[in-house]
Amino acid sequence: MPRYALITGASSGIGLALAEALARRGQALILVARQRDALESIAYELAQRFGVDVLFRICDLSEPLQLSGLLHELEQSGRQIELLVNNAGFGSGGAFVEQDWSREQEMIELNVLALARLCHAIGGQMARSGGGQILNVASVVGFMPGPWMSNYYASKAYVLHLSEALRCELKRHGVKVSVLCPGPTRTAFFRNASVEATRLDGSKLMMSPEEVALITVKALRRNKAIIIPGWRNRLMAWSPRLAPRWLVRWIAGRANRSVLPLR
Ligand SMILES: NC(=O)c1ccc[n+]([C@@H]2O[C@H](COP(=O)([O-])OP(=O)(O)OC[C@H]3O[C@@H](n4cnc5c(N)ncnc54)[C@H](OP(=O)(O)O)[C@@H]3O)[C@@H](O)[C@H]2O)c1
């Protein structure tokens, strides 16, 4: 039986591009997301094009019971996961207290809790079996607080810090942990977050998901701890360390306000 890469949020954007880049290298895949039609055709297409085994599972990862079901099924199947890619996530824009709480809670369930639980369950199996690799998808925004996208920025700070810490803990068990921190990437993310991305379209900051995936797959081979695609994004990620916190908050808040339909 082949060993699989399990990719969450593989039905579009960065997750789909990572699935393609890995399949191209002969990696067997288990794709997870909510949209059955999309996953079905992606799985079929990747298997046909690259001759690899591609399975898919429908799961709303923000629903703890569905996530339990997925983990139970994986355990029963005996399929071995050699690479876990925690990519599924979304953002929301606007003043935190004016947002619909159920949507904010869903974001924490998906971006934070589901990711932590998958790291715990699958990372635990990897540690017991003596090897494996985990890639968590955070963001450059994980390096700073983000007024008017507060919960999203905070969720990505969690992903960044959890990943770095797990890298140290799991190293002695032969499990490698990396964290991907993309900058603006041309996907459905902005539309789903009610962010006006047309202003970013002409910007040199905007990358394609395929570019991000290519850089990521190469960096994974080198077991890089923090993967930030593109020098502009690296500058955006590291500059908050040099600037005073009030300035970082102010710049992030202004940048968010300029792309959000705020009153
Ligand atoms: N685009 C950017 O500028 C950018 C920048 C930095 C970081 N990121 C991060 O990159 C990751 C991928 O986002 P993207 O830009 O590729 O956006 P995207 O195209 O909207 O992809 C999001 C993926 O997550 C899946 N998903 C959403 N909710 C889910 C749920 N409850 N359960 C299971 N799967 C779910 C979606 O599939 P279904 O709808 O089929 O469930 C989709 O496959 C996210 O973590 C995002 O925060 C994006």
Short mmCIF file of C-alpha atoms and ligand atoms in Angstrom, two decimals:
data_model
loop_
_atom_site.label_atom_id
_atom_site.label_comp_id
_atom_site.label_asym_id
_atom_site.label_seq_id
_atom_site.Cartn_x
_atom_site.Cartn_y
_atom_site.Cartn_z
CA MET A 1 0.00 0.00 0.00
CA PRO A 2 1.43 3.45 -0.89
CA ARG A 3 2.14 6.05 1.76
CA TYR A 4 -0.03 9.11 1.39
CA ALA A 5 0.07 12.89 1.71
CA LEU A 6 -3.17 14.06 3.32
CA ILE A 7 -4.05 17.59 2.17
CA THR A 8 -6.90 19.56 3.72
CA GLY A 9 -8.61 22.22 1.62
CA ALA A 10 -7.46 20.54 -1.58
CA SER A 11 -10.52 21.53 -3.64
CA SER A 12 -9.14 24.94 -4.65
CA GLY A 13 -6.38 27.54 -4.37
CA ILE A 14 -3.12 26.73 -2.58
CA GLY A 15 -4.28 23.25 -1.47
CA LEU A 16 -5.14 22.25 -5.02
CA ALA A 17 -1.82 23.61 -6.34
CA LEU A 18 0.08 21.68 -3.64
CA ALA A 19 -1.85 18.51 -4.53
CA GLU A 20 -0.84 18.91 -8.18
CA ALA A 21 2.81 19.70 -7.37
CA LEU A 22 3.06 16.63 -5.11
CA ALA A 23 1.24 14.31 -7.54
CA ARG A 24 3.67 15.43 -10.25
CA ARG A 25 6.47 14.07 -8.01
CA GLY A 26 4.70 10.71 -7.73
CA GLN A 27 3.13 11.28 -4.29
CA ALA A 28 -0.07 9.32 -3.48
CA LEU A 29 -2.74 11.64 -2.05
CA ILE A 30 -5.75 11.82 0.22
CA LEU A 31 -7.64 15.03 -0.51
CA VAL A 32 -10.03 16.50 2.08
CA ALA A 33 -12.58 19.32 1.71
CA ARG A 34 -16.37 19.84 1.64
CA GLN A 35 -17.14 20.09 -2.10
CA ARG A 36 -17.70 16.58 -3.40
CA ASP A 37 -17.90 17.43 -7.13
CA ALA A 38 -14.67 19.41 -7.07
CA LEU A 39 -12.74 16.74 -5.15
CA GLU A 40 -14.09 13.94 -7.31
CA SER A 41 -12.93 15.53 -10.55
CA ILE A 42 -9.58 16.70 -9.10
CA ALA A 43 -8.84 13.19 -7.78
CA TYR A 44 -9.73 11.64 -11.14
CA GLU A 45 -7.67 14.15 -13.11
CA LEU A 46 -4.54 13.92 -10.93
CA ALA A 47 -4.65 10.11 -10.94
CA GLN A 48 -4.98 10.08 -14.75
CA ARG A 49 -2.25 12.66 -15.38
CA PHE A 50 0.37 11.46 -12.93
CA GLY A 51 -0.47 7.78 -12.43
CA VAL A 52 -0.66 8.09 -8.64
CA ASP A 53 -3.26 6.80 -6.18
CA VAL A 54 -5.58 9.70 -5.27
CA LEU A 55 -8.34 9.23 -2.70
CA PHE A 56 -10.69 11.89 -1.41
CA ARG A 57 -12.80 12.36 1.70
CA ILE A 58 -15.63 14.83 2.20
CA CYS A 59 -15.39 16.46 5.60
CA ASP A 60 -16.38 19.77 7.14
CA LEU A 61 -13.33 20.15 9.37
CA SER A 62 -15.00 22.88 11.42
CA GLU A 63 -17.43 20.19 12.68
CA PRO A 64 -15.63 18.23 15.44
CA LEU A 65 -17.84 15.14 14.90
CA GLN A 66 -17.05 15.00 11.19
CA LEU A 67 -13.36 15.40 11.98
CA SER A 68 -13.59 12.54 14.52
CA GLY A 69 -15.21 10.41 11.80
CA LEU A 70 -12.38 11.19 9.38
CA LEU A 71 -9.70 10.33 11.93
CA HIS A 72 -11.49 7.09 12.88
CA GLU A 73 -11.79 6.07 9.23
CA LEU A 74 -8.11 6.80 8.61
CA GLU A 75 -7.10 4.72 11.59
CA GLN A 76 -9.33 1.79 10.58
CA SER A 77 -8.06 1.85 6.98
CA GLY A 78 -4.47 1.31 8.10
CA ARG A 79 -3.35 3.81 5.47
CA GLN A 80 -0.08 5.43 6.41
CA ILE A 81 0.22 9.21 6.16
CA GLU A 82 3.79 10.32 5.44
CA LEU A 83 2.93 13.99 4.85
CA LEU A 84 0.15 15.96 6.53
CA VAL A 85 -0.70 19.29 4.89
CA ASN A 86 -2.99 21.40 7.09
CA ASN A 87 -4.07 23.96 4.51
CA ALA A 88 -7.86 24.44 4.88
CA GLY A 89 -8.69 27.85 6.28
CA PHE A 90 -10.57 31.07 5.66
CA GLY A 91 -10.61 34.68 6.82
CA SER A 92 -13.24 37.31 7.52
CA GLY A 93 -12.93 41.05 7.30
CA GLY A 94 -14.60 43.77 9.37
CA ALA A 95 -14.84 45.00 12.95
CA PHE A 96 -14.60 41.96 15.24
CA VAL A 97 -17.58 42.82 17.47
CA GLU A 98 -19.80 43.42 14.44
CA GLN A 99 -19.08 40.05 12.84
CA ASP A 100 -21.50 37.14 13.04
CA TRP A 101 -20.16 35.12 15.98
CA SER A 102 -20.98 31.75 14.42
CA ARG A 103 -18.68 32.60 11.48
CA GLU A 104 -15.87 33.72 13.83
CA GLN A 105 -16.26 30.52 15.85
CA GLU A 106 -16.20 28.45 12.65
CA MET A 107 -12.91 30.17 11.76
CA ILE A 108 -11.36 29.19 15.08
CA GLU A 109 -12.73 25.64 14.72
CA LEU A 110 -11.15 25.31 11.26
CA ASN A 111 -7.99 27.44 11.29
CA VAL A 112 -6.99 26.56 14.85
CA LEU A 113 -8.76 23.56 16.40
CA ALA A 114 -8.98 21.23 13.39
CA LEU A 115 -5.34 21.96 12.54
CA ALA A 116 -4.22 21.29 16.12
CA ARG A 117 -6.24 18.10 16.31
CA LEU A 118 -4.85 16.74 13.04
CA CYS A 119 -1.31 17.57 14.21
CA HIS A 120 -2.05 15.79 17.49
CA ALA A 121 -3.61 12.66 15.98
CA ILE A 122 -1.52 12.19 12.82
CA GLY A 123 1.63 13.77 14.30
CA GLY A 124 1.27 11.29 17.18
CA GLN A 125 1.07 8.33 14.79
CA MET A 126 4.09 9.64 12.90
CA ALA A 127 6.07 9.99 16.12
CA ARG A 128 5.17 6.42 17.18
CA SER A 129 6.15 5.03 13.80
CA GLY A 130 9.43 6.99 13.78
CA GLY A 131 8.97 9.47 10.94
CA GLY A 132 6.86 11.74 8.81
CA GLN A 133 6.42 15.35 7.79
CA ILE A 134 3.86 18.04 8.62
CA LEU A 135 3.23 21.26 6.70
CA ASN A 136 0.92 23.80 8.33
CA VAL A 137 -0.35 26.75 6.30
CA ALA A 138 -0.21 30.00 8.26
CA SER A 139 0.33 33.37 6.55
CA VAL A 140 2.64 36.38 6.59
CA VAL A 141 -0.10 37.99 8.68
CA GLY A 142 0.73 35.53 11.47
CA PHE A 143 3.71 37.77 12.27
CA MET A 144 1.54 40.77 13.26
CA PRO A 145 -1.75 41.85 14.84
CA GLY A 146 -4.40 42.78 12.25
CA PRO A 147 -7.09 45.28 13.19
CA TRP A 148 -10.24 44.67 11.11
CA MET A 149 -9.20 41.10 10.44
CA SER A 150 -8.35 40.45 14.08
CA ASN A 151 -9.49 36.87 14.46
CA TYR A 152 -7.92 35.74 11.19
CA TYR A 153 -4.49 37.26 11.95
CA ALA A 154 -4.61 35.80 15.46
CA SER A 155 -5.52 32.35 14.12
CA LYS A 156 -2.47 32.44 11.85
CA ALA A 157 -0.19 33.56 14.70
CA TYR A 158 -1.37 30.41 16.52
CA VAL A 159 -0.52 28.23 13.51
CA LEU A 160 2.92 29.81 13.18
CA HIS A 161 3.83 29.38 16.84
CA LEU A 162 2.36 25.89 17.22
CA SER A 163 4.27 24.72 14.15
CA GLU A 164 7.62 26.11 15.27
CA ALA A 165 7.22 24.58 18.71
CA LEU A 166 6.13 21.18 17.35
CA ARG A 167 9.15 21.19 15.07
CA CYS A 168 11.38 21.16 18.18
CA GLU A 169 9.29 18.59 20.05
CA LEU A 170 8.91 16.13 17.18
CA LYS A 171 12.45 16.32 15.81
CA ARG A 172 13.70 13.56 18.11
CA HIS A 173 10.92 11.27 16.77
CA GLY A 174 12.02 11.83 13.17
CA VAL A 175 9.00 14.00 12.34
CA LYS A 176 9.74 17.19 10.39
CA VAL A 177 7.46 20.19 10.80
CA SER A 178 7.37 23.22 8.50
CA VAL A 179 5.08 26.20 8.32
CA LEU A 180 4.11 27.95 5.10
CA CYS A 181 3.49 31.71 5.36
CA PRO A 182 2.22 32.94 2.00
CA GLY A 183 1.49 36.56 1.23
CA PRO A 184 -1.43 37.58 -0.98
CA THR A 185 -2.17 34.70 -3.35
CA ARG A 186 -4.68 34.69 -6.22
CA THR A 187 -7.38 32.34 -4.85
CA ALA A 188 -11.01 32.42 -3.71
CA PHE A 189 -9.75 33.50 -0.26
CA PHE A 190 -10.37 37.24 -0.75
CA ARG A 191 -13.90 36.83 -2.10
CA ASN A 192 -14.80 34.53 0.80
CA ALA A 193 -13.34 37.03 3.29
CA SER A 194 -15.24 40.00 1.70
CA VAL A 195 -11.89 41.60 0.87
CA GLU A 196 -11.68 43.79 -2.24
CA ALA A 197 -8.74 42.04 -3.93
CA THR A 198 -8.94 43.96 -7.22
CA ARG A 199 -6.77 46.63 -5.54
CA LEU A 200 -4.14 43.97 -4.97
CA ASP A 201 -4.43 42.48 -8.45
CA GLY A 202 -1.82 44.66 -10.12
CA SER A 203 0.42 44.50 -7.04
CA LYS A 204 3.75 42.70 -7.28
CA LEU A 205 2.87 41.14 -3.92
CA MET A 206 0.18 38.94 -5.46
CA MET A 207 1.45 35.44 -6.36
CA SER A 208 -0.24 32.53 -8.09
CA PRO A 209 -1.05 29.42 -6.04
CA GLU A 210 1.12 27.40 -8.46
CA GLU A 211 4.17 29.60 -7.70
CA VAL A 212 3.55 29.23 -3.98
CA ALA A 213 3.19 25.45 -4.31
CA LEU A 214 6.38 25.05 -6.33
CA ILE A 215 8.46 27.03 -3.82
CA THR A 216 6.86 25.10 -0.97
CA VAL A 217 7.50 21.64 -2.34
CA LYS A 218 11.17 22.51 -2.95
CA ALA A 219 11.48 23.96 0.57
CA LEU A 220 9.86 20.86 2.09
CA ARG A 221 12.56 18.72 0.51
CA ARG A 222 15.13 20.88 2.34
CA ASN A 223 13.09 20.65 5.55
CA LYS A 224 12.86 24.43 5.90
CA ALA A 225 11.28 25.56 9.16
CA ILE A 226 9.44 28.66 7.91
CA ILE A 227 8.59 28.95 4.23
CA ILE A 228 7.80 32.49 3.04
CA PRO A 229 7.44 32.60 -0.76
CA GLY A 230 8.95 35.69 -2.40
CA TRP A 231 11.30 38.37 -1.04
CA ARG A 232 8.52 40.95 -0.74
CA ASN A 233 6.61 38.63 1.55
CA ARG A 234 9.77 37.87 3.55
CA LEU A 235 10.22 41.61 4.04
CA MET A 236 6.57 41.93 5.12
CA ALA A 237 6.98 39.06 7.59
CA TRP A 238 10.25 40.16 9.19
CA SER A 239 9.87 43.97 9.22
CA PRO A 240 7.46 43.96 12.23
CA ARG A 241 10.42 42.79 14.32
CA LEU A 242 12.22 46.07 13.67
CA ALA A 243 9.30 48.50 13.94
CA PRO A 244 7.57 49.55 17.19
CA ARG A 245 4.37 47.57 17.87
CA TRP A 246 2.12 50.67 17.68
CA LEU A 247 3.40 51.28 14.12
CA VAL A 248 2.86 47.66 13.10
CA ARG A 249 -0.75 47.78 14.41
CA TRP A 250 -1.37 51.08 12.65
CA ILE A 251 0.02 49.96 9.27
CA ALA A 252 -1.82 46.62 9.34
CA GLY A 253 -5.07 48.34 10.34
CA ARG A 254 -4.76 50.92 7.56
CA ALA A 255 -3.92 48.25 4.97
CA ASN A 256 -6.96 46.21 5.99
CA ARG A 257 -9.30 49.21 6.02
CA SER A 258 -8.22 50.08 2.49
CA VAL A 259 -9.42 46.74 1.10
CA LEU A 260 -12.51 46.23 3.25
CA PRO A 261 -15.98 47.66 2.64
CA LEU A 262 -16.12 49.29 6.11
CA ARG A 263 -18.60 51.91 7.27
N1 LIG B 1 -4.92 33.43 -0.61
C1 LIG B 1 -4.13 34.12 0.20
O1 LIG B 1 -3.81 35.30 -0.06
C2 LIG B 1 -3.57 33.46 1.43
C3 LIG B 1 -2.48 34.10 2.06
C4 LIG B 1 -1.95 33.52 3.20
C5 LIG B 1 -2.47 32.33 3.69
N2 LIG B 1 -3.54 31.75 3.06
C6 LIG B 1 -4.05 30.50 3.65
O2 LIG B 1 -3.98 29.49 2.67
C7 LIG B 1 -4.92 28.47 2.97
C8 LIG B 1 -5.67 28.09 1.69
O3 LIG B 1 -6.45 29.21 1.28
P1 LIG B 1 -6.62 29.62 -0.25
O4 LIG B 1 -6.07 30.97 -0.41
O5 LIG B 1 -6.15 28.53 -1.14
O6 LIG B 1 -8.20 29.80 -0.32
P2 LIG B 1 -9.35 28.93 -1.00
O7 LIG B 1 -9.11 28.80 -2.46
O8 LIG B 1 -10.63 29.55 -0.53
O9 LIG B 1 -9.17 27.48 -0.36
C9 LIG B 1 -9.66 27.13 0.90
C10 LIG B 1 -9.78 25.63 0.97
O10 LIG B 1 -10.21 25.27 2.29
C11 LIG B 1 -11.33 24.40 2.18
N3 LIG B 1 -12.21 24.60 3.32
C12 LIG B 1 -12.80 25.75 3.72
N4 LIG B 1 -13.59 25.53 4.78
C13 LIG B 1 -13.49 24.19 5.06
C14 LIG B 1 -14.06 23.35 6.04
N5 LIG B 1 -14.92 23.83 6.96
N6 LIG B 1 -13.75 22.04 6.03
C15 LIG B 1 -12.90 21.54 5.09
N7 LIG B 1 -12.32 22.29 4.15
C16 LIG B 1 -12.61 23.60 4.13
C17 LIG B 1 -12.01 24.80 0.87
O11 LIG B 1 -12.70 23.70 0.31
P3 LIG B 1 -14.28 23.44 0.41
O12 LIG B 1 -14.97 24.75 0.19
O13 LIG B 1 -14.51 22.42 -0.66
O14 LIG B 1 -14.50 22.88 1.76
C18 LIG B 1 -10.80 25.09 -0.01
O15 LIG B 1 -10.32 23.91 -0.59
C19 LIG B 1 -5.81 29.04 4.08
O16 LIG B 1 -5.41 28.49 5.30
C20 LIG B 1 -5.51 30.53 4.04
O17 LIG B 1 -5.70 31.13 5.30
C21 LIG B 1 -4.08 32.29 1.95
#
